[in-house]
Amino acid sequence: MRLILLGPPGAGKGTQAKRLMEEHGIPQLSTGDMLRAAVRHETPVGLKAKDIMARGDLVPDDVVVQIVSDRIEEEDCRPGFILDGFPRTVAQAEALEAMLHEHGKDLDAVIELQVDEEALAERVETRARESGEAVREDDTVEALKNRLSVYRAQTAPLIDHYAQIGKLLTVDGMQEIEAVSADIRRILSEAQNEKVRAAG
Ligand code: AMP
């Protein structure tokens, strides 16, 4: 199964991706985690990405597309994967579609975690202020504001993009973690049944 989790920073994509990974036995591919590892190891990609990430801006499309393209070629991705934090632009979405089609593969679904962005921003800003020191370099109030505005400008258009190609499934991400997981399980199985009906 090939899935994308879509939603603003702090919506719970990472948490739900990990749960899906355990349930379906397929890897979670977080471009944020991969880029943070590159920064830690001071690789050429890491050196390029460090300041961009600290500001909460997007790393250039060609850099992340290359990272994902290399990663999905690996053996453990053969049965599928959960993309968390990628694609973040329409250009990345198109590159992903081209990559998959080249291998005769397709996406199963894009799960949008719908959240109240106001409440989310407040929650994360309070956390950044109260912790004194940021948990992540980009968890400062300024970087977070920027990450949200980057999301609205560059990533939110993907919601329409995936709705138009009939791949979008939306869940209420403001619920408790367990309830969000239950909703995801339900809509995925409904989508699967629908596919079987359409094929039969
Ligand atoms: P995340 O952990 O997904 O919130 O990502 C942290 C940061 O990594 C983002 O704010 C971006 O700077 C960078 N990043 C992660 N994924 C992407 C992507 N698909 N495209 C561009 N930049 C990304």
Tab-separated table of C-alpha atoms and ligand atoms in Angstrom:
chain	number	residue	atom	x	y	z
A	1	MET	CA	0.000	0.000	0.000
A	2	ARG	CA	1.367	3.409	-0.976
A	3	LEU	CA	0.030	6.253	1.145
A	4	ILE	CA	0.634	9.944	1.685
A	5	LEU	CA	-0.171	11.756	4.922
A	6	LEU	CA	-0.992	15.397	4.345
A	7	GLY	CA	-1.544	18.193	6.862
A	8	PRO	CA	0.084	21.257	8.441
A	9	PRO	CA	3.010	21.016	10.876
A	10	GLY	CA	1.808	19.637	14.200
A	11	ALA	CA	-1.268	17.902	12.733
A	12	GLY	CA	-0.043	14.473	13.865
A	13	LYS	CA	1.275	13.074	10.569
A	14	GLY	CA	4.320	11.483	12.228
A	15	THR	CA	2.246	9.858	14.971
A	16	GLN	CA	-0.270	8.392	12.533
A	17	ALA	CA	2.463	7.347	10.082
A	18	LYS	CA	4.147	5.302	12.831
A	19	ARG	CA	0.863	3.604	13.692
A	20	LEU	CA	0.186	2.788	10.037
A	21	MET	CA	3.720	1.455	9.722
A	22	GLU	CA	3.104	-0.991	12.556
A	23	GLU	CA	-0.335	-2.007	11.304
A	24	HIS	CA	0.673	-2.569	7.696
A	25	GLY	CA	4.342	-3.535	8.060
A	26	ILE	CA	5.506	-0.912	5.584
A	27	PRO	CA	8.079	1.832	6.249
A	28	GLN	CA	7.371	5.437	7.187
A	29	LEU	CA	9.312	7.771	4.914
A	30	SER	CA	9.678	11.121	6.622
A	31	THR	CA	11.629	13.591	4.497
A	32	GLY	CA	11.974	15.794	7.615
A	33	ASP	CA	13.700	12.922	9.499
A	34	MET	CA	15.904	12.124	6.503
A	35	LEU	CA	16.922	15.763	6.137
A	36	ARG	CA	17.600	16.128	9.885
A	37	ALA	CA	19.858	13.044	9.688
A	38	ALA	CA	21.671	14.631	6.723
A	39	VAL	CA	22.158	17.847	8.736
A	40	ARG	CA	23.505	15.853	11.719
A	41	HIS	CA	25.957	13.971	9.533
A	42	GLU	CA	26.947	17.152	7.692
A	43	THR	CA	26.452	15.551	4.272
A	44	PRO	CA	26.386	17.868	1.218
A	45	VAL	CA	22.550	17.750	1.298
A	46	GLY	CA	22.603	18.476	5.035
A	47	LEU	CA	24.877	21.483	4.631
A	48	LYS	CA	22.576	22.841	1.943
A	49	ALA	CA	19.403	22.210	3.982
A	50	LYS	CA	20.467	23.324	7.484
A	51	ASP	CA	19.662	27.055	7.372
A	52	ILE	CA	16.613	26.595	5.146
A	53	MET	CA	15.134	24.147	7.674
A	54	ALA	CA	15.958	26.329	10.683
A	55	ARG	CA	13.944	29.146	9.065
A	56	GLY	CA	11.055	26.814	8.291
A	57	ASP	CA	11.375	27.255	4.525
A	58	LEU	CA	11.242	24.424	2.014
A	59	VAL	CA	14.359	22.636	0.819
A	60	PRO	CA	14.507	22.806	-3.023
A	61	ASP	CA	12.264	20.331	-4.866
A	62	ASP	CA	15.105	18.621	-6.761
A	63	VAL	CA	16.910	17.822	-3.489
A	64	VAL	CA	13.929	16.171	-1.766
A	65	VAL	CA	12.724	14.457	-4.939
A	66	GLN	CA	16.152	12.809	-5.281
A	67	ILE	CA	16.090	11.684	-1.636
A	68	VAL	CA	12.640	10.105	-2.025
A	69	SER	CA	13.425	8.582	-5.397
A	70	ASP	CA	16.525	6.831	-3.947
A	71	ARG	CA	14.652	5.716	-0.833
A	72	ILE	CA	11.646	4.147	-2.557
A	73	GLU	CA	13.978	2.024	-4.678
A	74	GLU	CA	15.108	0.205	-1.543
A	75	GLU	CA	13.963	-3.334	-0.900
A	76	ASP	CA	11.829	-2.598	2.186
A	77	CYS	CA	9.643	-0.225	0.111
A	78	ARG	CA	8.619	-2.963	-2.316
A	79	PRO	CA	5.350	-3.793	-0.479
A	80	GLY	CA	4.588	-0.095	-0.030
A	81	PHE	CA	5.347	2.927	2.132
A	82	ILE	CA	3.831	5.838	4.019
A	83	LEU	CA	5.072	9.247	2.945
A	84	ASP	CA	5.114	11.729	5.819
A	85	GLY	CA	6.013	15.300	4.869
A	86	PHE	CA	6.363	14.618	1.145
A	87	PRO	CA	5.147	15.864	-1.302
A	88	ARG	CA	4.970	19.452	-0.090
A	89	THR	CA	4.599	21.214	-3.468
A	90	VAL	CA	2.670	20.443	-6.651
A	91	ALA	CA	6.015	19.968	-8.447
A	92	GLN	CA	6.990	17.298	-5.891
A	93	ALA	CA	3.606	15.588	-6.316
A	94	GLU	CA	4.091	15.483	-10.086
A	95	ALA	CA	7.630	14.132	-9.699
A	96	LEU	CA	6.299	11.407	-7.389
A	97	GLU	CA	3.581	10.428	-9.863
A	98	ALA	CA	6.190	10.213	-12.649
A	99	MET	CA	8.480	8.078	-10.434
A	100	LEU	CA	5.692	5.655	-9.578
A	101	HIS	CA	4.333	5.382	-13.115
A	102	GLU	CA	7.815	4.613	-14.374
A	103	HIS	CA	7.636	1.461	-12.232
A	104	GLY	CA	4.015	0.721	-13.150
A	105	LYS	CA	2.871	1.680	-9.667
A	106	ASP	CA	0.266	4.027	-8.295
A	107	LEU	CA	-0.694	5.733	-5.063
A	108	ASP	CA	-3.453	4.088	-3.062
A	109	ALA	CA	-4.589	7.104	-1.087
A	110	VAL	CA	-3.735	10.511	0.287
A	111	ILE	CA	-4.948	10.985	3.845
A	112	GLU	CA	-5.524	14.589	4.829
A	113	LEU	CA	-5.427	15.286	8.576
A	114	GLN	CA	-7.771	18.220	8.831
A	115	VAL	CA	-7.011	20.480	11.802
A	116	ASP	CA	-7.982	23.852	13.171
A	117	GLU	CA	-4.840	25.784	12.261
A	118	GLU	CA	-5.504	28.574	14.784
A	119	ALA	CA	-5.695	26.142	17.686
A	120	LEU	CA	-2.686	24.286	16.361
A	121	ALA	CA	-0.550	27.410	16.049
A	122	GLU	CA	-1.411	28.443	19.603
A	123	ARG	CA	-0.623	25.022	20.974
A	124	VAL	CA	2.781	24.793	19.322
A	125	GLU	CA	3.694	28.414	20.047
A	126	THR	CA	2.923	27.934	23.742
A	127	ARG	CA	5.055	24.796	23.746
A	128	ALA	CA	7.938	26.659	22.087
A	129	ARG	CA	7.690	29.513	24.616
A	130	GLU	CA	7.305	27.338	27.690
A	131	SER	CA	10.077	24.908	26.864
A	132	GLY	CA	12.498	27.875	26.793
A	133	GLU	CA	14.781	25.983	24.514
A	134	ALA	CA	13.291	24.633	21.295
A	135	VAL	CA	12.826	20.864	21.001
A	136	ARG	CA	13.643	21.189	17.325
A	137	GLU	CA	15.594	24.012	15.783
A	138	ASP	CA	12.500	24.962	13.757
A	139	ASP	CA	10.096	24.810	16.735
A	140	THR	CA	10.603	28.482	17.567
A	141	VAL	CA	7.614	30.814	17.329
A	142	GLU	CA	9.013	32.578	14.248
A	143	ALA	CA	9.948	29.398	12.368
A	144	LEU	CA	6.608	27.835	13.199
A	145	LYS	CA	4.683	30.826	11.864
A	146	ASN	CA	6.725	30.572	8.715
A	147	ARG	CA	6.156	26.794	8.433
A	148	LEU	CA	2.403	27.380	8.647
A	149	SER	CA	2.422	30.106	6.024
A	150	VAL	CA	4.628	27.983	3.740
A	151	TYR	CA	2.139	25.140	4.240
A	152	ARG	CA	-0.804	27.342	3.249
A	153	ALA	CA	0.933	28.778	0.193
A	154	GLN	CA	2.754	25.749	-1.186
A	155	THR	CA	1.373	22.544	0.308
A	156	ALA	CA	-2.359	23.185	0.832
A	157	PRO	CA	-2.923	23.322	-2.983
A	158	LEU	CA	-2.133	19.579	-2.965
A	159	ILE	CA	-5.494	18.986	-1.277
A	160	ASP	CA	-7.290	20.066	-4.459
A	161	HIS	CA	-4.733	18.314	-6.629
A	162	TYR	CA	-5.427	14.943	-4.963
A	163	ALA	CA	-9.173	15.540	-4.736
A	164	GLN	CA	-9.259	16.071	-8.501
A	165	ILE	CA	-7.550	12.756	-9.200
A	166	GLY	CA	-9.860	10.986	-6.760
A	167	LYS	CA	-7.197	10.030	-4.220
A	168	LEU	CA	-8.102	12.294	-1.291
A	169	LEU	CA	-9.468	10.889	1.970
A	170	THR	CA	-10.061	13.360	4.792
A	171	VAL	CA	-10.161	12.711	8.539
A	172	ASP	CA	-10.755	15.011	11.506
A	173	GLY	CA	-7.264	15.402	12.975
A	174	MET	CA	-8.448	17.328	16.055
A	175	GLN	CA	-9.723	14.154	17.728
A	176	GLU	CA	-7.757	11.995	20.173
A	177	ILE	CA	-4.905	10.040	18.555
A	178	GLU	CA	-6.781	6.723	18.879
A	179	ALA	CA	-9.940	8.139	17.253
A	180	VAL	CA	-7.926	9.553	14.345
A	181	SER	CA	-6.304	6.130	13.826
A	182	ALA	CA	-9.716	4.439	13.907
A	183	ASP	CA	-11.058	6.869	11.286
A	184	ILE	CA	-8.040	6.253	9.056
A	185	ARG	CA	-8.526	2.491	9.342
A	186	ARG	CA	-12.195	2.866	8.433
A	187	ILE	CA	-11.764	5.166	5.410
A	188	LEU	CA	-8.916	3.044	4.055
A	189	SER	CA	-11.018	-0.076	4.228
A	190	GLU	CA	-13.987	1.717	2.637
A	191	ALA	CA	-11.736	2.955	-0.172
A	192	GLN	CA	-10.390	-0.574	-0.631
A	193	ASN	CA	-13.917	-2.028	-0.830
A	194	GLU	CA	-14.908	0.655	-3.302
A	195	LYS	CA	-11.944	-0.264	-5.494
A	196	VAL	CA	-12.905	-3.953	-5.425
A	197	ARG	CA	-16.517	-3.082	-6.334
A	198	ALA	CA	-15.400	-0.822	-9.178
A	199	ALA	CA	-13.076	-3.530	-10.530
A	200	GLY	CA	-15.659	-6.297	-10.199
B	1	AMP	P1	8.989	18.054	8.907
B	1	AMP	O1	9.719	17.231	9.930
B	1	AMP	O2	8.226	17.231	7.933
B	1	AMP	O3	8.147	19.135	9.541
B	1	AMP	O4	10.107	18.812	8.048
B	1	AMP	C1	11.022	19.694	8.662
B	1	AMP	C2	11.638	20.616	7.617
B	1	AMP	O5	12.342	19.841	6.638
B	1	AMP	C3	10.644	21.442	6.809
B	1	AMP	O6	10.240	22.624	7.476
B	1	AMP	C4	11.454	21.733	5.549
B	1	AMP	O7	12.427	22.720	5.786
B	1	AMP	C5	12.189	20.414	5.347
B	1	AMP	N1	11.385	19.477	4.518
B	1	AMP	C6	10.841	18.276	4.909
B	1	AMP	N2	10.175	17.686	3.909
B	1	AMP	C7	10.280	18.528	2.847
B	1	AMP	C8	9.790	18.500	1.515
B	1	AMP	N3	9.018	17.484	1.068
B	1	AMP	N4	10.095	19.548	0.707
B	1	AMP	C9	10.869	20.576	1.123
B	1	AMP	N5	11.350	20.685	2.380
B	1	AMP	C10	11.072	19.657	3.240
